[in-house]
C-alpha atoms as one frame of an Amber mdcrd trajectory, in Angstrom:
protein
 -34.677  -7.291  -6.760 -32.787  -3.997  -7.030 -32.530  -4.462 -10.806 -36.308
  -4.966 -11.117 -36.953  -1.937  -8.900 -34.771   0.229 -11.151 -36.308  -1.175
 -14.362 -39.907  -0.723 -13.253 -39.537   2.469 -11.250 -41.317   0.793  -8.323
 -41.726   2.857  -5.165 -43.282   1.751  -1.848 -46.689   3.105  -0.857 -46.772
   6.511   0.779 -46.094   6.137   4.505 -48.793   7.178   6.914 -47.622   7.122
  10.503 -43.979   6.147   9.887 -41.571   8.524  11.635 -38.772  10.007   9.596
 -35.468   8.206  10.220 -32.331  10.269   9.700 -29.010   8.511   9.092 -25.621
  10.210   8.941 -22.985   8.872   6.541 -19.321   9.877   6.853 -17.124   9.536
   3.772 -13.439   9.443   4.772 -10.607  11.229   3.033  -8.969   9.008   0.398
  -5.967  10.132  -1.682  -7.499   8.339  -4.678 -10.913   9.899  -5.282 -12.053
   6.671  -6.981 -13.065   5.336  -3.556 -14.922   8.547  -2.731 -16.822   8.366
  -6.015 -17.683   4.688  -5.447 -19.026   5.466  -1.972 -21.031   8.413  -3.279
 -22.546   6.212  -5.979 -23.569   3.663  -3.348 -25.270   6.428  -1.365 -27.078
   7.653  -4.492 -28.346   4.129  -5.189 -29.563   3.822  -1.605 -31.431   7.111
  -1.900 -33.209   5.852  -5.025 -34.386   2.738  -3.165 -35.360   4.395   0.134
 -38.553   6.422   0.392 -37.575  10.050   1.104 -40.419  10.446   3.616 -39.229
   7.398   5.541 -35.438   7.772   5.487 -33.264  10.862   5.193 -29.484  10.662
   4.634 -27.073  13.349   5.809 -23.682  12.915   4.105 -20.433  14.452   5.328
 -17.166  14.346   3.369 -14.047  14.305   5.555 -11.099  16.536   4.605  -8.549
  14.678   6.749  -8.183  11.304   8.479  -7.885  12.747  11.958  -9.868  11.239
  14.811 -10.806  14.753  15.906 -12.527  15.612  12.623 -14.439  12.306  12.646
 -15.627  12.834  16.227 -16.600  16.432  15.482 -18.615  15.316  12.439 -20.395
  12.644  14.515 -21.349  15.170  17.176 -22.619  17.609  14.532 -24.789  14.846
  13.068 -26.166  14.077  16.525 -27.089  17.745  16.886 -28.950  17.465  13.566
 -31.045  14.621  14.957 -29.651  11.454  13.361 -30.683   8.068  14.758 -27.731
   6.246  13.219 -24.257   6.906  11.790 -22.354   4.954   9.151 -18.616   5.559
   8.883 -15.186   4.224   7.996 -12.357   5.012  10.372  -8.992   3.911  11.777
  -8.993   1.478  14.674  -8.267   3.988  17.438  -9.096   4.271  21.137 -10.672
   7.709  20.671 -13.062   6.505  17.968 -13.986   3.371  19.932 -14.836   5.635
  22.856 -16.918   7.883  20.571 -18.879   4.887  19.237 -19.509   3.675  22.798
 -20.704   7.149  23.723 -23.020   7.315  20.701 -24.436   3.871  21.513 -25.144
   4.897  25.109 -27.111   7.873  23.731 -29.192   5.558  21.530 -27.375   6.293
  18.258 -26.741   3.120  16.257 -23.346   2.916  14.533 -22.381   0.749  11.558
 -18.810   0.653  10.225 -17.910  -0.006   6.603 -14.658  -0.955   4.850 -12.588
  -0.573   8.048 -13.943  -2.002  11.288 -13.641  -1.233  15.004 -14.667  -4.607
  16.477 -13.678  -3.673  20.041 -16.323  -0.929  20.046 -20.066  -1.287  20.611
 -20.849  -0.725  16.918 -23.969  -2.521  15.681 -22.241  -4.377  12.830 -19.645
  -4.068  10.067 -20.153  -4.080   6.307 -17.016  -4.926   4.341 -14.785  -7.579
   2.893 -13.150 -10.382   4.848  -9.739  -8.699   4.879  -7.950 -11.634   6.513
  -9.115 -13.939   3.726  -8.238 -11.265   1.167  -4.615 -11.261   2.334  -4.476
 -15.057   2.455  -5.791 -15.388  -1.091  -3.219 -12.857  -2.322  -0.423 -14.874
  -0.685  -1.677 -18.084  -2.280  -1.670 -16.389  -5.666   1.818 -14.992  -5.062
   3.146 -18.434  -4.076   2.264 -19.744  -7.550   4.855 -17.397  -9.071   7.691
 -17.205  -6.538   9.842 -19.691  -4.624  10.063 -19.788  -0.787  13.723 -18.760
  -1.136  12.711 -15.592  -3.013  11.986 -12.257  -1.349   8.652 -10.412  -1.293
   7.887  -6.761  -0.590   4.580  -6.047   1.174   3.265  -2.500   0.790   0.497
  -1.486   3.157  -1.140   1.823   4.049  -1.095   2.581   7.783  -1.018  -0.308
  10.233  -3.206   1.572  12.717  -6.032   1.056  10.212  -7.384  -2.392  11.018
  -8.182  -3.177   7.367  -4.534  -2.697   6.375  -3.165  -4.483   9.431  -5.361
  -7.579   9.189  -4.914  -7.878   5.412  -1.121  -7.819   5.810  -1.337 -10.340
   8.660  -3.417 -12.659   6.482  -0.853 -12.437   3.690   2.078 -13.164   6.028
   0.200 -15.951   7.831  -0.484 -17.768   4.559   3.096 -17.261   3.311   4.420
 -18.945   6.449   2.006 -21.854   6.006   3.363 -22.271   2.473   6.962 -22.563
   3.705   8.238 -18.983   3.420  10.630 -17.912   6.189  10.304 -14.697   8.217
  13.227 -13.129   6.327  11.546 -13.794   2.974   9.412 -10.661   3.159   9.640
  -6.993   4.093   6.612  -4.996   5.281   6.550  -1.248   4.570   3.907   1.353
   5.496   3.380   3.910   2.726   0.384   5.847   4.049  -1.441   5.154   0.768
   0.898   7.687  -0.842   2.126   7.239  -4.420   5.538   8.858  -3.870   6.236
   6.909  -0.678   5.317   3.725  -2.534   7.634   4.636  -5.404  10.475   5.260
  -2.919   9.828   1.992  -1.044   9.802  -0.114  -4.229  12.908   1.647  -5.580
  14.751   1.024  -2.296  13.692  -2.635  -2.273  14.987  -3.109  -5.814  18.399
  -1.880  -4.626  18.547  -3.743  -1.313  16.653  -7.005  -1.845  18.702  -9.012
  -4.392  16.198 -11.888  -4.517  13.102  -9.676  -4.806  10.598 -11.523  -6.987
   7.202 -10.430  -5.682   5.402  -7.269  -4.542   2.054  -7.326  -2.743   0.192
  -4.019  -2.973  -2.170  -4.266   0.000  -3.139  -0.629  -0.508  -4.311   1.520
  -3.422  -1.077   3.364  -4.369  -0.401   0.923  -7.215   0.566   3.730  -9.589
   3.703   4.468  -7.549   4.720   0.796  -7.660   4.267   0.506 -11.432   6.216
   3.734 -11.961   9.139   2.412  -9.895   9.238  -0.793 -11.975   9.519   0.958
 -15.336  12.631  -0.317 -17.093  13.205  -3.151 -14.587  14.026  -6.340 -16.471
  14.017  -8.759 -13.528  10.967 -11.050 -13.392   8.613  -9.632 -10.775   5.088
 -10.625  -9.809   2.934  -7.726  -8.582  -0.381  -8.524  -6.914  -2.770  -5.742
  -5.962  -5.845  -5.634  -3.766  -7.983  -2.715  -4.965  -9.631  -2.890  -8.389
  -9.287   0.785  -9.277  -9.456   2.029 -12.902  -5.634   2.198 -12.971  -5.366
  -1.347 -11.625  -7.798  -2.591 -14.287  -5.643  -0.950 -16.950  -2.478  -2.608
 -15.614  -4.235  -5.972 -15.391  -5.107  -5.757 -19.076  -1.468  -4.934 -19.871
  -0.259  -7.887 -17.827   1.813  -5.780 -15.424  -0.037  -6.826 -12.279  -2.234
  -9.675 -11.086
């Protein structure tokens, strides 16, 4: 339907008595601007499909990942008259409380990419991160033996998306016969240098290291750390960024 709308230039009839709905959209800070650009493109596509006299979008780009900045942006949007807010945020008590407060004031909240299920948010739009981690573990198990060691790189475990994805990976590994000491979980804050350091340290301290699961987007740091390494290693990534696509084509990751 969206393809036909774009091809034909179709637009709904002019509204008559429809009130203007204003929705606020918060774009979080990401170290890799690929995710920012993807989100912005999604917003642009939505604007093309929504009638401007029926729906207005107010977009705010976050400069940090602090709860305080997110709450401040939400309150500013409320002051500007939004009826709903769409945002991606860590799973924190402060943000759950802010969503509950917004809901009590009649502001609908939808989360995307990272969810806060314990809040009163209306719904979540995003991938099944538990299944994502489980599928990655099943793919990894095709290339490594239960006696081998695996390094799991995640972003920040306070972010539910990262935490649940890692849990799904570990859960499936255990079902496939891997012991608890077969893997090491490291938080790298989605930072390329921290990822490089973690992979380099694992190469020195994990003699049976045969697999690396990149449950976060700092794949570049992992690939850089593996340059010149001759040992057979399977690297599985989660995010299909331009760099990841390039490495897939070169056969360096899966």
